[in-house]
């Protein structure tokens, strides 16, 4: 689960090129809700299933866990350590992988990307680090006989893919609408256990993560100048002709 | 000069346009070399040479087609090690990004995804990316290892530069992870006669205001008049009016064409994130308060069923 700045708010960067989390409210990344939904559906058909949510981030990242727990599930893990701040995808994936290994797993479900960084590489990095299949970008999935099978919308083709459990699976926003937490769910979430871990619990050195461990750096982060206000005309019977004239001046016709 | 590896995106040897864009960018950084995985390299040699590939590294192993992503990771990592490559460029799609991430992890390299510009800097490639629904511009560089960079389609216009490529065949040692995710079936995306969404210079998109699958024929007619690809908003896709493969937006396809025509699209933030980097934006919408007009270089407040047919007629009149 990732706690991200609200995508509908006016987001910006701090001076050192990281996301400014102070200026806008954050919430559970919308794309992670689809992973929660799939986890809940799988648990509904398997009485043995246990769902634990995992996030990495400062104190308020617990809000993302509470939101997920309010939708359903059993418990959550919050990895928080100030040395993690400024981590790139490699540092973040190291922290997540160590936490997942420590907890144990049959299936790691992820959203296809976060709505802030939008890299979409964490599921693949987790699978690489955990040494398990990466069954990613699924629009539907089925688990049967220890394998996960699903439809993936790839670069130039739609493929059906299959990998053995344990596995890392990521799902897209086409996988099925996420449920809303009920009042009962919100109340129940307050009682569900949330464990807090630091880097020392995971056996990670500070130099491996955060800015110190990052393998790339932001040089500049600037706001684009707003688009200059275009010409907006009300159609009074010649809107199409006017549009064609505009496209002609821009040499599209 | 050191080799810059470009992972070739192809369908049975038919090279897709983003690869030509990557070769064009690679020339700024060093000697472009194409990495061709799977069958069909013979078909691709001519076009890769025409766009400046001095070398083509070929891996024609069945693993590449039978398993997802990981065989390509083995191949690209081993070729990067053998050639001492100075940078690796890949297309920014789900496959390209996952290959890039795993290659970078194995090589101890930094990774930058979704670059819209790559230039040579004093400490290696410098990239530009759009952030936060394209409201911000970020420049960055890799600080560790061989830079691995994925580039969005349409970042640069492909420029031919004749080369006579040397073809080098590679044997790859595929690790246990290579056979971890099997491809059971593959349905290539239907190409049709229109340009592909990501590659098109012009995109004509329809949204909620199109009001029905059958009315998308009008969007298609405008697209065909302009030689454009057809896009759709999430609302139109969710309503089942047009296939998801045409969805433009943060979680659909992100496009940055020369011209984006939005018809009956209000311009929700998720849609804007997918088209905001278009060079010229025009919009037709009944609602004068639609947020899409904040982006439009030219906007028509009106009924798309009146405006678009007139637009088509006027384009045809001006051309004749």
Short mmCIF file of N, CA, C and O in Angstrom, two decimals, chain B residues 194-195 200-204 220 222-230 259:
data_model
loop_
_atom_site.label_atom_id
_atom_site.label_comp_id
_atom_site.label_asym_id
_atom_site.label_seq_id
_atom_site.Cartn_x
_atom_site.Cartn_y
_atom_site.Cartn_z
N UNK B 194 -5.53 2.48 -38.91
CA UNK B 194 -5.18 3.75 -38.27
C UNK B 194 -3.84 3.63 -37.55
O UNK B 194 -3.42 2.55 -37.18
N UNK B 195 -3.19 4.79 -37.34
CA UNK B 195 -1.93 4.75 -36.60
C UNK B 195 -2.17 4.26 -35.17
O UNK B 195 -3.27 4.38 -34.64
N UNK B 200 1.02 7.96 -32.84
CA UNK B 200 0.36 8.86 -33.78
C UNK B 200 0.76 10.33 -33.58
O UNK B 200 0.96 10.78 -32.45
N UNK B 201 0.85 11.07 -34.67
CA UNK B 201 1.10 12.51 -34.58
C UNK B 201 -0.17 13.26 -34.19
O UNK B 201 -0.11 14.35 -33.64
N UNK B 202 -1.30 12.68 -34.55
CA UNK B 202 -2.58 13.29 -34.21
C UNK B 202 -3.46 12.24 -33.54
O UNK B 202 -3.52 11.10 -34.00
N UNK B 203 -4.13 12.64 -32.46
CA UNK B 203 -5.06 11.74 -31.77
C UNK B 203 -6.41 12.46 -31.66
O UNK B 203 -6.46 13.62 -31.24
N UNK B 204 -7.46 11.76 -32.06
CA UNK B 204 -8.82 12.27 -31.91
C UNK B 204 -9.53 11.39 -30.89
O UNK B 204 -9.66 10.18 -31.10
N UNK B 220 -14.21 8.29 -35.41
CA UNK B 220 -13.34 7.60 -36.37
C UNK B 220 -13.26 8.37 -37.69
O UNK B 220 -12.21 8.42 -38.32
N UNK B 222 -13.58 11.63 -38.16
CA UNK B 222 -12.70 12.78 -37.97
C UNK B 222 -11.24 12.32 -37.97
O UNK B 222 -10.36 12.92 -38.59
N UNK B 223 -10.99 11.21 -37.25
CA UNK B 223 -9.62 10.68 -37.18
C UNK B 223 -9.10 10.34 -38.57
O UNK B 223 -7.97 10.69 -38.93
N UNK B 224 -9.93 9.68 -39.36
CA UNK B 224 -9.47 9.26 -40.69
C UNK B 224 -9.24 10.48 -41.59
O UNK B 224 -8.32 10.46 -42.42
N UNK B 225 -10.03 11.50 -41.43
CA UNK B 225 -9.83 12.72 -42.22
C UNK B 225 -8.48 13.35 -41.90
O UNK B 225 -7.82 13.91 -42.77
N UNK B 226 -8.05 13.24 -40.65
CA UNK B 226 -6.79 13.85 -40.22
C UNK B 226 -5.63 12.86 -40.20
O UNK B 226 -4.51 13.21 -39.82
N UNK B 227 -5.88 11.61 -40.57
CA UNK B 227 -4.83 10.58 -40.49
C UNK B 227 -4.43 10.31 -39.05
O UNK B 227 -3.26 10.10 -38.73
N UNK B 228 -5.40 10.32 -38.16
CA UNK B 228 -5.14 10.26 -36.72
C UNK B 228 -5.48 8.90 -36.11
O UNK B 228 -6.20 8.10 -36.71
N UNK B 229 -4.98 8.70 -34.90
CA UNK B 229 -5.39 7.55 -34.09
C UNK B 229 -6.65 7.94 -33.31
O UNK B 229 -6.90 9.12 -33.08
N UNK B 230 -7.41 6.92 -32.91
CA UNK B 230 -8.62 7.18 -32.11
C UNK B 230 -8.34 6.87 -30.64
O UNK B 230 -7.80 5.82 -30.31
N UNK B 259 -0.97 16.98 -32.18
CA UNK B 259 -2.32 17.53 -32.05
C UNK B 259 -3.22 16.54 -31.32
O UNK B 259 -3.24 15.36 -31.65
#
